[in-house]
Amino acid sequence: MSDDIGDVVGSITEQIEQRFGLSIDALTAAVGAAPNARREATVVVRWHGLLTESQAALERAEDDLLAALGTQPSEVDDPTLNLAHRVDAAVTIRDGRAVALRLLLEPNTDGKQDVEAVRPTRRGPAVPTNPPTRSARASLPSRMAVR
């Protein structure tokens, strides 16, 4: 089922390999040998592991759903519907991890963004600091004003 989306894991793995100049296996081994040497690589390898785990879980969920659908009559029963929800959740998890990895691989988002660059600018107070002043006479309708 996941083939129509393209090889998400393969695509991201290629990006990682290009970014670090090593195969994912070599990068994983390097991070395992010296996890504190390059924090960025350690984080990327960790998220890549999470991505591959979620892809495997998605594939298992899809296989289970396909097997259940193959035995269903025209109506889908609750256990099969639950399998469909499991597939949906697995896709969401996998896609979320893929997005996280893509953000980590962006050249300008290595976790060291300039706080001033992302902080919204203000052009004045967010809330008026002084309430508008009005006289008691001005706020009464004209026929009720004291004369």
mmCIF file of N, CA and C in Angstrom:
data_model
loop_
_atom_site.group_PDB
_atom_site.id
_atom_site.type_symbol
_atom_site.label_atom_id
_atom_site.label_comp_id
_atom_site.label_asym_id
_atom_site.label_seq_id
_atom_site.Cartn_x
_atom_site.Cartn_y
_atom_site.Cartn_z
ATOM 1 N N MET A 1 0.811 -1.204 0.000
ATOM 2 C CA MET A 1 0.000 0.000 0.000
ATOM 3 C C MET A 1 0.851 1.263 0.000
ATOM 4 N N SER A 2 1.968 1.273 0.683
ATOM 5 C CA SER A 2 2.774 2.479 0.827
ATOM 6 C C SER A 2 3.552 2.839 -0.429
ATOM 7 N N ASP A 3 3.589 1.953 -1.415
ATOM 8 C CA ASP A 3 4.377 2.204 -2.611
ATOM 9 C C ASP A 3 3.900 3.427 -3.377
ATOM 10 N N ASP A 4 2.600 3.764 -3.305
ATOM 11 C CA ASP A 4 2.091 4.911 -4.051
ATOM 12 C C ASP A 4 2.609 6.234 -3.511
ATOM 13 N N ILE A 5 3.021 6.276 -2.287
ATOM 14 C CA ILE A 5 3.541 7.495 -1.686
ATOM 15 C C ILE A 5 5.000 7.690 -2.097
ATOM 16 N N GLY A 6 5.597 6.666 -2.586
ATOM 17 C CA GLY A 6 7.023 6.729 -2.880
ATOM 18 C C GLY A 6 7.768 6.156 -1.698
ATOM 19 N N ASP A 7 8.997 5.909 -1.894
ATOM 20 C CA ASP A 7 9.798 5.320 -0.831
ATOM 21 C C ASP A 7 10.251 6.424 0.118
ATOM 22 N N VAL A 8 9.434 6.685 1.122
ATOM 23 C CA VAL A 8 9.713 7.768 2.066
ATOM 24 C C VAL A 8 11.041 7.541 2.773
ATOM 25 N N VAL A 9 11.225 6.340 3.291
ATOM 26 C CA VAL A 9 12.450 6.039 4.030
ATOM 27 C C VAL A 9 13.660 6.117 3.101
ATOM 28 N N GLY A 10 13.527 5.555 1.906
ATOM 29 C CA GLY A 10 14.640 5.587 0.950
ATOM 30 C C GLY A 10 15.024 6.997 0.558
ATOM 31 N N SER A 11 14.020 7.836 0.330
ATOM 32 C CA SER A 11 14.265 9.222 -0.048
ATOM 33 C C SER A 11 15.006 9.975 1.052
ATOM 34 N N ILE A 12 14.559 9.810 2.270
ATOM 35 C CA ILE A 12 15.196 10.507 3.390
ATOM 36 C C ILE A 12 16.578 9.934 3.664
ATOM 37 N N THR A 13 16.715 8.628 3.510
ATOM 38 C CA THR A 13 18.026 8.010 3.693
ATOM 39 C C THR A 13 19.031 8.589 2.705
ATOM 40 N N GLU A 14 18.606 8.781 1.462
ATOM 41 C CA GLU A 14 19.490 9.401 0.460
ATOM 42 C C GLU A 14 19.889 10.808 0.882
ATOM 43 N N GLN A 15 18.942 11.579 1.416
ATOM 44 C CA GLN A 15 19.249 12.937 1.869
ATOM 45 C C GLN A 15 20.286 12.899 2.994
ATOM 46 N N ILE A 16 20.119 11.961 3.907
ATOM 47 C CA ILE A 16 21.047 11.836 5.036
ATOM 48 C C ILE A 16 22.439 11.490 4.516
ATOM 49 N N GLU A 17 22.502 10.531 3.613
ATOM 50 C CA GLU A 17 23.787 10.100 3.081
ATOM 51 C C GLU A 17 24.487 11.231 2.332
ATOM 52 N N GLN A 18 23.722 12.011 1.588
ATOM 53 C CA GLN A 18 24.307 13.160 0.885
ATOM 54 C C GLN A 18 24.782 14.218 1.875
ATOM 55 N N ARG A 19 23.999 14.449 2.898
ATOM 56 C CA ARG A 19 24.321 15.489 3.886
ATOM 57 C C ARG A 19 25.611 15.183 4.642
ATOM 58 N N PHE A 20 25.777 13.901 5.029
ATOM 59 C CA PHE A 20 26.925 13.537 5.856
ATOM 60 C C PHE A 20 28.059 12.869 5.074
ATOM 61 N N GLY A 21 27.811 12.551 3.813
ATOM 62 C CA GLY A 21 28.854 11.939 2.991
ATOM 63 C C GLY A 21 29.197 10.510 3.376
ATOM 64 N N LEU A 22 28.284 9.839 4.053
ATOM 65 C CA LEU A 22 28.475 8.448 4.473
ATOM 66 C C LEU A 22 27.198 7.671 4.208
ATOM 67 N N SER A 23 27.328 6.354 4.058
ATOM 68 C CA SER A 23 26.122 5.528 3.975
ATOM 69 C C SER A 23 25.449 5.565 5.342
ATOM 70 N N ILE A 24 24.179 5.253 5.382
ATOM 71 C CA ILE A 24 23.460 5.288 6.663
ATOM 72 C C ILE A 24 24.056 4.277 7.640
ATOM 73 N N ASP A 25 24.508 3.138 7.128
ATOM 74 C CA ASP A 25 25.129 2.137 8.004
ATOM 75 C C ASP A 25 26.435 2.663 8.598
ATOM 76 N N ALA A 26 27.256 3.308 7.765
ATOM 77 C CA ALA A 26 28.519 3.866 8.250
ATOM 78 C C ALA A 26 28.263 5.006 9.240
ATOM 79 N N LEU A 27 27.270 5.832 8.962
ATOM 80 C CA LEU A 27 26.936 6.934 9.864
ATOM 81 C C LEU A 27 26.427 6.390 11.192
ATOM 82 N N THR A 28 25.584 5.386 11.137
ATOM 83 C CA THR A 28 25.068 4.770 12.365
ATOM 84 C C THR A 28 26.212 4.185 13.190
ATOM 85 N N ALA A 29 27.162 3.521 12.525
ATOM 86 C CA ALA A 29 28.312 2.955 13.227
ATOM 87 C C ALA A 29 29.167 4.059 13.845
ATOM 88 N N ALA A 30 29.373 5.148 13.107
ATOM 89 C CA ALA A 30 30.171 6.263 13.622
ATOM 90 C C ALA A 30 29.513 6.895 14.832
ATOM 91 N N VAL A 31 28.206 7.067 14.764
ATOM 92 C CA VAL A 31 27.475 7.646 15.897
ATOM 93 C C VAL A 31 27.506 6.695 17.085
ATOM 94 N N GLY A 32 27.403 5.399 16.808
ATOM 95 C CA GLY A 32 27.485 4.413 17.891
ATOM 96 C C GLY A 32 28.835 4.428 18.580
ATOM 97 N N ALA A 33 29.890 4.643 17.803
ATOM 98 C CA ALA A 33 31.241 4.661 18.359
ATOM 99 C C ALA A 33 31.530 5.952 19.127
ATOM 100 N N ALA A 34 30.992 7.057 18.652
ATOM 101 C CA ALA A 34 31.247 8.352 19.303
ATOM 102 C C ALA A 34 29.975 9.194 19.261
ATOM 103 N N PRO A 35 28.999 8.880 20.130
ATOM 104 C CA PRO A 35 27.708 9.582 20.077
ATOM 105 C C PRO A 35 27.781 11.071 20.381
ATOM 106 N N ASN A 36 28.809 11.510 21.059
ATOM 107 C CA ASN A 36 28.922 12.928 21.408
ATOM 108 C C ASN A 36 29.799 13.715 20.450
ATOM 109 N N ALA A 37 30.338 13.058 19.437
ATOM 110 C CA ALA A 37 31.256 13.737 18.522
ATOM 111 C C ALA A 37 30.544 14.786 17.678
ATOM 112 N N ARG A 38 29.387 14.463 17.173
ATOM 113 C CA ARG A 38 28.634 15.410 16.344
ATOM 114 C C ARG A 38 27.157 15.251 16.677
ATOM 115 N N ARG A 39 26.653 16.151 17.467
ATOM 116 C CA ARG A 39 25.282 16.058 17.965
ATOM 117 C C ARG A 39 24.264 15.945 16.840
ATOM 118 N N GLU A 40 24.453 16.710 15.781
ATOM 119 C CA GLU A 40 23.510 16.701 14.662
ATOM 120 C C GLU A 40 23.386 15.298 14.069
ATOM 121 N N ALA A 41 24.511 14.627 13.878
ATOM 122 C CA ALA A 41 24.493 13.272 13.314
ATOM 123 C C ALA A 41 23.798 12.306 14.261
ATOM 124 N N THR A 42 24.044 12.451 15.544
ATOM 125 C CA THR A 42 23.418 11.574 16.533
ATOM 126 C C THR A 42 21.903 11.725 16.508
ATOM 127 N N VAL A 43 21.424 12.948 16.432
ATOM 128 C CA VAL A 43 19.985 13.207 16.395
ATOM 129 C C VAL A 43 19.373 12.653 15.107
ATOM 130 N N VAL A 44 20.036 12.867 13.992
ATOM 131 C CA VAL A 44 19.518 12.381 12.709
ATOM 132 C C VAL A 44 19.467 10.857 12.693
ATOM 133 N N VAL A 45 20.506 10.207 13.196
ATOM 134 C CA VAL A 45 20.523 8.741 13.225
ATOM 135 C C VAL A 45 19.405 8.228 14.126
ATOM 136 N N ARG A 46 19.198 8.882 15.251
ATOM 137 C CA ARG A 46 18.117 8.468 16.158
ATOM 138 C C ARG A 46 16.758 8.568 15.462
ATOM 139 N N TRP A 47 16.499 9.708 14.808
ATOM 140 C CA TRP A 47 15.221 9.901 14.124
ATOM 141 C C TRP A 47 15.087 8.971 12.925
ATOM 142 N N HIS A 48 16.187 8.667 12.263
ATOM 143 C CA HIS A 48 16.121 7.722 11.147
ATOM 144 C C HIS A 48 15.710 6.343 11.666
ATOM 145 N N GLY A 49 16.239 5.957 12.816
ATOM 146 C CA GLY A 49 15.837 4.692 13.429
ATOM 147 C C GLY A 49 14.350 4.680 13.762
ATOM 148 N N LEU A 50 13.861 5.783 14.299
ATOM 149 C CA LEU A 50 12.428 5.890 14.601
ATOM 150 C C LEU A 50 11.589 5.815 13.335
ATOM 151 N N LEU A 51 12.086 6.450 12.266
ATOM 152 C CA LEU A 51 11.374 6.415 10.989
ATOM 153 C C LEU A 51 11.303 4.996 10.438
ATOM 154 N N THR A 52 12.405 4.287 10.468
ATOM 155 C CA THR A 52 12.391 2.924 9.932
ATOM 156 C C THR A 52 11.519 2.003 10.781
ATOM 157 N N GLU A 53 11.507 2.223 12.091
ATOM 158 C CA GLU A 53 10.604 1.446 12.960
ATOM 159 C C GLU A 53 9.146 1.715 12.610
ATOM 160 N N SER A 54 8.814 2.970 12.401
ATOM 161 C CA SER A 54 7.423 3.306 12.081
ATOM 162 C C SER A 54 7.033 2.799 10.697
ATOM 163 N N GLN A 55 7.972 2.776 9.759
ATOM 164 C CA GLN A 55 7.691 2.221 8.436
ATOM 165 C C GLN A 55 7.409 0.719 8.550
ATOM 166 N N ALA A 56 8.192 0.021 9.353
ATOM 167 C CA ALA A 56 7.971 -1.422 9.546
ATOM 168 C C ALA A 56 6.613 -1.671 10.203
ATOM 169 N N ALA A 57 6.256 -0.854 11.181
ATOM 170 C CA ALA A 57 4.955 -0.994 11.837
ATOM 171 C C ALA A 57 3.821 -0.739 10.847
ATOM 172 N N LEU A 58 4.001 0.245 9.976
ATOM 173 C CA LEU A 58 3.003 0.545 8.952
ATOM 174 C C LEU A 58 2.832 -0.652 8.014
ATOM 175 N N GLU A 59 3.935 -1.221 7.577
ATOM 176 C CA GLU A 59 3.851 -2.360 6.663
ATOM 177 C C GLU A 59 3.163 -3.557 7.312
ATOM 178 N N ARG A 60 3.432 -3.808 8.590
ATOM 179 C CA ARG A 60 2.745 -4.897 9.309
ATOM 180 C C ARG A 60 1.251 -4.618 9.412
ATOM 181 N N ALA A 61 0.904 -3.366 9.722
ATOM 182 C CA ALA A 61 -0.514 -2.993 9.841
ATOM 183 C C ALA A 61 -1.221 -3.138 8.502
ATOM 184 N N GLU A 62 -0.564 -2.739 7.428
ATOM 185 C CA GLU A 62 -1.157 -2.885 6.095
ATOM 186 C C GLU A 62 -1.349 -4.359 5.744
ATOM 187 N N ASP A 63 -0.349 -5.180 6.033
ATOM 188 C CA ASP A 63 -0.470 -6.619 5.756
ATOM 189 C C ASP A 63 -1.628 -7.230 6.531
ATOM 190 N N ASP A 64 -1.761 -6.857 7.814
ATOM 191 C CA ASP A 64 -2.863 -7.372 8.636
ATOM 192 C C ASP A 64 -4.215 -6.935 8.074
ATOM 193 N N LEU A 65 -4.300 -5.684 7.649
ATOM 194 C CA LEU A 65 -5.553 -5.176 7.092
ATOM 195 C C LEU A 65 -5.898 -5.895 5.792
ATOM 196 N N LEU A 66 -4.929 -6.064 4.917
ATOM 197 C CA LEU A 66 -5.185 -6.758 3.652
ATOM 198 C C LEU A 66 -5.633 -8.194 3.892
ATOM 199 N N ALA A 67 -5.016 -8.870 4.845
ATOM 200 C CA ALA A 67 -5.418 -10.243 5.157
ATOM 201 C C ALA A 67 -6.852 -10.277 5.680
ATOM 202 N N ALA A 68 -7.206 -9.338 6.531
ATOM 203 C CA ALA A 68 -8.564 -9.284 7.086
ATOM 204 C C ALA A 68 -9.583 -8.949 6.004
ATOM 205 N N LEU A 69 -9.227 -8.027 5.127
ATOM 206 C CA LEU A 69 -10.152 -7.652 4.055
ATOM 207 C C LEU A 69 -10.386 -8.811 3.087
ATOM 208 N N GLY A 70 -9.390 -9.660 2.933
ATOM 209 C CA GLY A 70 -9.524 -10.809 2.049
ATOM 210 C C GLY A 70 -10.514 -11.834 2.549
ATOM 211 N N THR A 71 -10.815 -11.801 3.834
ATOM 212 C CA THR A 71 -11.754 -12.774 4.415
ATOM 213 C C THR A 71 -13.116 -12.161 4.703
ATOM 214 N N GLN A 72 -13.293 -10.890 4.403
ATOM 215 C CA GLN A 72 -14.534 -10.182 4.734
ATOM 216 C C GLN A 72 -15.609 -10.406 3.676
ATOM 217 N N PRO A 73 -16.840 -10.539 4.141
ATOM 218 C CA PRO A 73 -17.939 -10.462 3.180
ATOM 219 C C PRO A 73 -18.087 -9.011 2.743
ATOM 220 N N SER A 74 -19.191 -8.631 2.214
ATOM 221 C CA SER A 74 -19.365 -7.276 1.696
ATOM 222 C C SER A 74 -19.279 -6.202 2.784
ATOM 223 N N GLU A 75 -19.645 -6.515 4.005
ATOM 224 C CA GLU A 75 -19.567 -5.537 5.103
ATOM 225 C C GLU A 75 -18.298 -5.749 5.912
ATOM 226 N N VAL A 76 -17.716 -4.649 6.345
ATOM 227 C CA VAL A 76 -16.496 -4.717 7.149
ATOM 228 C C VAL A 76 -16.892 -4.765 8.618
ATOM 229 N N ASP A 77 -16.318 -5.727 9.347
ATOM 230 C CA ASP A 77 -16.644 -5.844 10.769
ATOM 231 C C ASP A 77 -15.767 -4.916 11.610
ATOM 232 N N ASP A 78 -16.092 -4.813 12.893
ATOM 233 C CA ASP A 78 -15.371 -3.905 13.784
ATOM 234 C C ASP A 78 -13.880 -4.225 13.908
ATOM 235 N N PRO A 79 -13.488 -5.499 14.048
ATOM 236 C CA PRO A 79 -12.040 -5.764 14.127
ATOM 237 C C PRO A 79 -11.284 -5.306 12.877
ATOM 238 N N THR A 80 -11.903 -5.453 11.706
ATOM 239 C CA THR A 80 -11.247 -5.014 10.474
ATOM 240 C C THR A 80 -11.198 -3.491 10.412
ATOM 241 N N LEU A 81 -12.255 -2.859 10.875
ATOM 242 C CA LEU A 81 -12.262 -1.395 10.927
ATOM 243 C C LEU A 81 -11.172 -0.898 11.876
ATOM 244 N N ASN A 82 -10.970 -1.597 12.976
ATOM 245 C CA ASN A 82 -9.893 -1.231 13.900
ATOM 246 C C ASN A 82 -8.523 -1.370 13.235
ATOM 247 N N LEU A 83 -8.365 -2.381 12.375
ATOM 248 C CA LEU A 83 -7.117 -2.532 11.635
ATOM 249 C C LEU A 83 -6.909 -1.348 10.688
ATOM 250 N N ALA A 84 -7.987 -0.894 10.080
ATOM 251 C CA ALA A 84 -7.889 0.272 9.192
ATOM 252 C C ALA A 84 -7.458 1.509 9.977
ATOM 253 N N HIS A 85 -7.971 1.657 11.187
ATOM 254 C CA HIS A 85 -7.563 2.779 12.040
ATOM 255 C C HIS A 85 -6.092 2.642 12.435
ATOM 256 N N ARG A 86 -5.655 1.407 12.656
ATOM 257 C CA ARG A 86 -4.252 1.163 12.988
ATOM 258 C C ARG A 86 -3.345 1.579 11.827
ATOM 259 N N VAL A 87 -3.765 1.276 10.601
ATOM 260 C CA VAL A 87 -2.996 1.693 9.421
ATOM 261 C C VAL A 87 -2.938 3.215 9.352
ATOM 262 N N ASP A 88 -4.066 3.854 9.566
ATOM 263 C CA ASP A 88 -4.128 5.319 9.521
ATOM 264 C C ASP A 88 -3.193 5.934 10.564
ATOM 265 N N ALA A 89 -3.216 5.394 11.774
ATOM 266 C CA ALA A 89 -2.338 5.903 12.831
ATOM 267 C C ALA A 89 -0.871 5.671 12.476
ATOM 268 N N ALA A 90 -0.567 4.516 11.891
ATOM 269 C CA ALA A 90 0.814 4.210 11.515
ATOM 270 C C ALA A 90 1.308 5.160 10.426
ATOM 271 N N VAL A 91 0.446 5.508 9.486
ATOM 272 C CA VAL A 91 0.817 6.470 8.442
ATOM 273 C C VAL A 91 1.098 7.827 9.070
ATOM 274 N N THR A 92 0.268 8.247 9.989
ATOM 275 C CA THR A 92 0.448 9.536 10.654
ATOM 276 C C THR A 92 1.776 9.588 11.406
ATOM 277 N N ILE A 93 2.079 8.523 12.121
ATOM 278 C CA ILE A 93 3.333 8.471 12.877
ATOM 279 C C ILE A 93 4.525 8.496 11.927
ATOM 280 N N ARG A 94 4.471 7.668 10.896
ATOM 281 C CA ARG A 94 5.578 7.612 9.933
ATOM 282 C C ARG A 94 5.779 8.966 9.261
ATOM 283 N N ASP A 95 4.691 9.588 8.840
ATOM 284 C CA ASP A 95 4.799 10.880 8.160
ATOM 285 C C ASP A 95 5.307 11.970 9.093
ATOM 286 N N GLY A 96 4.887 11.937 10.352
ATOM 287 C CA GLY A 96 5.375 12.916 11.324
ATOM 288 C C GLY A 96 6.874 12.790 11.534
ATOM 289 N N ARG A 97 7.346 11.557 11.616
ATOM 290 C CA ARG A 97 8.779 11.341 11.783
ATOM 291 C C ARG A 97 9.546 11.753 10.530
ATOM 292 N N ALA A 98 8.954 11.525 9.380
ATOM 293 C CA ALA A 98 9.600 11.941 8.131
ATOM 294 C C ALA A 98 9.721 13.465 8.078
ATOM 295 N N VAL A 99 8.690 14.157 8.499
ATOM 296 C CA VAL A 99 8.729 15.622 8.518
ATOM 297 C C VAL A 99 9.812 16.103 9.487
ATOM 298 N N ALA A 100 9.878 15.484 10.663
ATOM 299 C CA ALA A 100 10.892 15.867 11.642
ATOM 300 C C ALA A 100 12.293 15.687 11.059
ATOM 301 N N LEU A 101 12.510 14.575 10.380
ATOM 302 C CA LEU A 101 13.824 14.334 9.778
ATOM 303 C C LEU A 101 14.124 15.330 8.667
ATOM 304 N N ARG A 102 13.150 15.626 7.858
ATOM 305 C CA ARG A 102 13.380 16.595 6.776
ATOM 306 C C ARG A 102 13.730 17.968 7.351
ATOM 307 N N LEU A 103 13.078 18.329 8.433
ATOM 308 C CA LEU A 103 13.408 19.608 9.069
ATOM 309 C C LEU A 103 14.821 19.592 9.633
ATOM 310 N N LEU A 104 15.215 18.464 10.211
ATOM 311 C CA LEU A 104 16.577 18.352 10.736
ATOM 312 C C LEU A 104 17.613 18.441 9.620
ATOM 313 N N LEU A 105 17.241 18.007 8.436
ATOM 314 C CA LEU A 105 18.182 18.001 7.320
ATOM 315 C C LEU A 105 18.237 19.324 6.563
ATOM 316 N N GLU A 106 17.309 20.233 6.834
ATOM 317 C CA GLU A 106 17.332 21.541 6.190
ATOM 318 C C GLU A 106 18.566 22.291 6.667
ATOM 319 N N PRO A 107 19.261 22.961 5.764
ATOM 320 C CA PRO A 107 20.497 23.642 6.154
ATOM 321 C C PRO A 107 20.311 24.738 7.194
ATOM 322 N N ASN A 108 19.184 25.402 7.219
ATOM 323 C CA ASN A 108 18.991 26.517 8.152
ATOM 324 C C ASN A 108 18.218 26.139 9.402
ATOM 325 N N THR A 109 17.932 24.854 9.593
ATOM 326 C CA THR A 109 17.164 24.454 10.769
ATOM 327 C C THR A 109 17.906 23.398 11.567
ATOM 328 N N ASP A 110 19.134 23.699 11.923
ATOM 329 C CA ASP A 110 19.926 22.743 12.690
ATOM 330 C C ASP A 110 19.730 22.924 14.197
ATOM 331 N N GLY A 111 18.633 23.541 14.579
ATOM 332 C CA GLY A 111 18.362 23.732 15.990
ATOM 333 C C GLY A 111 19.016 24.975 16.562
ATOM 334 N N LYS A 112 19.690 25.739 15.738
ATOM 335 C CA LYS A 112 20.403 26.921 16.215
ATOM 336 C C LYS A 112 19.871 28.177 15.557
ATOM 337 N N GLN A 113 18.582 28.222 15.326
ATOM 338 C CA GLN A 113 17.998 29.402 14.697
ATOM 339 C C GLN A 113 18.164 30.610 15.594
ATOM 340 N N ASP A 114 18.285 31.740 14.967
ATOM 341 C CA ASP A 114 18.359 32.994 15.692
ATOM 342 C C ASP A 114 16.982 33.284 16.269
ATOM 343 N N VAL A 115 16.911 33.418 17.572
ATOM 344 C CA VAL A 115 15.633 33.650 18.225
ATOM 345 C C VAL A 115 14.978 34.923 17.700
ATOM 346 N N GLU A 116 15.767 35.940 17.443
ATOM 347 C CA GLU A 116 15.218 37.190 16.931
ATOM 348 C C GLU A 116 14.593 37.004 15.558
ATOM 349 N N ALA A 117 15.089 36.060 14.783
ATOM 350 C CA ALA A 117 14.565 35.847 13.435
ATOM 351 C C ALA A 117 13.178 35.214 13.461
ATOM 352 N N VAL A 118 12.872 34.468 14.502
ATOM 353 C CA VAL A 118 11.576 33.807 14.552
ATOM 354 C C VAL A 118 10.592 34.499 15.495
ATOM 355 N N ARG A 119 11.062 35.430 16.295
ATOM 356 C CA ARG A 119 10.184 36.131 17.222
ATOM 357 C C ARG A 119 9.358 37.161 16.453
ATOM 358 N N PRO A 120 8.042 37.140 16.643
ATOM 359 C CA PRO A 120 7.228 38.139 15.942
ATOM 360 C C PRO A 120 7.559 39.541 16.443
ATOM 361 N N THR A 121 7.523 40.490 15.537
ATOM 362 C CA THR A 121 7.806 41.866 15.933
ATOM 363 C C THR A 121 6.506 42.538 16.338
ATOM 364 N N ARG A 122 6.624 43.434 17.280
ATOM 365 C CA ARG A 122 5.448 44.164 17.745
ATOM 366 C C ARG A 122 5.584 45.607 17.337
ATOM 367 N N ARG A 123 4.456 46.189 17.024
ATOM 368 C CA ARG A 123 4.451 47.603 16.622
ATOM 369 C C ARG A 123 3.700 48.446 17.635
ATOM 370 N N GLY A 124 3.735 48.055 18.835
ATOM 371 C CA GLY A 124 3.033 48.781 19.874
ATOM 372 C C GLY A 124 2.537 47.793 20.916
ATOM 373 N N PRO A 125 1.874 48.284 21.929
ATOM 374 C CA PRO A 125 1.416 47.371 22.973
ATOM 375 C C PRO A 125 0.372 46.397 22.429
ATOM 376 N N ALA A 126 0.384 45.188 22.948
ATOM 377 C CA ALA A 126 -0.569 44.177 22.516
ATOM 378 C C ALA A 126 -1.973 44.523 23.001
ATOM 379 N N VAL A 127 -2.056 45.170 24.143
ATOM 380 C CA VAL A 127 -3.334 45.561 24.724
ATOM 381 C C VAL A 127 -3.235 47.035 25.086
ATOM 382 N N PRO A 128 -4.300 47.802 24.887
ATOM 383 C CA PRO A 128 -4.225 49.211 25.289
ATOM 384 C C PRO A 128 -3.842 49.317 26.762
ATOM 385 N N THR A 129 -2.923 50.225 27.050
ATOM 386 C CA THR A 129 -2.460 50.359 28.428
ATOM 387 C C THR A 129 -3.354 51.263 29.267
ATOM 388 N N ASN A 130 -4.072 52.160 28.629
ATOM 389 C CA ASN A 130 -4.973 53.055 29.344
ATOM 390 C C ASN A 130 -6.359 52.959 28.725
ATOM 391 N N PRO A 131 -7.386 52.807 29.564
ATOM 392 C CA PRO A 131 -8.725 52.779 28.985
ATOM 393 C C PRO A 131 -9.082 54.171 28.474
ATOM 394 N N PRO A 132 -9.920 54.232 27.466
ATOM 395 C CA PRO A 132 -10.317 55.546 26.969
ATOM 396 C C PRO A 132 -11.063 56.311 28.062
ATOM 397 N N THR A 133 -10.822 57.612 28.137
ATOM 398 C CA THR A 133 -11.491 58.430 29.160
ATOM 399 C C THR A 133 -12.760 59.026 28.575
ATOM 400 N N ARG A 134 -13.811 58.920 29.338
ATOM 401 C CA ARG A 134 -15.092 59.498 28.933
ATOM 402 C C ARG A 134 -15.727 60.121 30.169
ATOM 403 N N SER A 135 -16.323 61.262 29.999
ATOM 404 C CA SER A 135 -16.987 61.879 31.144
ATOM 405 C C SER A 135 -18.320 61.184 31.367
ATOM 406 N N ALA A 136 -18.812 61.232 32.557
ATOM 407 C CA ALA A 136 -20.089 60.601 32.884
ATOM 408 C C ALA A 136 -21.208 61.250 32.083
ATOM 409 N N ARG A 137 -21.140 62.535 31.870
ATOM 410 C CA ARG A 137 -22.181 63.227 31.119
ATOM 411 C C ARG A 137 -22.192 62.790 29.666
ATOM 412 N N ALA A 138 -21.037 62.579 29.101
ATOM 413 C CA ALA A 138 -20.979 62.237 27.694
ATOM 414 C C ALA A 138 -21.511 60.833 27.442
ATOM 415 N N SER A 139 -21.473 59.963 28.440
ATOM 416 C CA SER A 139 -21.890 58.590 28.218
ATOM 417 C C SER A 139 -23.406 58.389 28.396
ATOM 418 N N LEU A 140 -24.100 59.392 28.956
ATOM 419 C CA LEU A 140 -25.541 59.284 29.131
ATOM 420 C C LEU A 140 -26.264 59.773 27.880
ATOM 421 N N PRO A 141 -27.378 59.165 27.557
ATOM 422 C CA PRO A 141 -28.171 59.682 26.425
ATOM 423 C C PRO A 141 -28.581 61.119 26.746
ATOM 424 N N SER A 142 -28.812 61.926 25.729
ATOM 425 C CA SER A 142 -29.054 63.360 25.902
ATOM 426 C C SER A 142 -30.265 63.650 26.774
ATOM 427 N N ARG A 143 -31.310 62.896 26.697
ATOM 428 C CA ARG A 143 -32.487 63.221 27.524
ATOM 429 C C ARG A 143 -32.272 62.866 28.985
ATOM 430 N N MET A 144 -31.255 62.000 29.280
ATOM 431 C CA MET A 144 -31.002 61.633 30.662
ATOM 432 C C MET A 144 -29.878 62.480 31.269
ATOM 433 N N ALA A 145 -29.231 63.272 30.473
ATOM 434 C CA ALA A 145 -28.119 64.076 30.980
ATOM 435 C C ALA A 145 -28.635 65.087 31.998
ATOM 436 N N VAL A 146 -27.854 65.292 33.007
ATOM 437 C CA VAL A 146 -28.230 66.259 34.050
ATOM 438 C C VAL A 146 -27.967 67.655 33.524
ATOM 439 N N ARG A 147 -28.937 68.541 33.748
ATOM 440 C CA ARG A 147 -28.783 69.885 33.216
ATOM 441 C C ARG A 147 -28.731 70.887 34.283
#
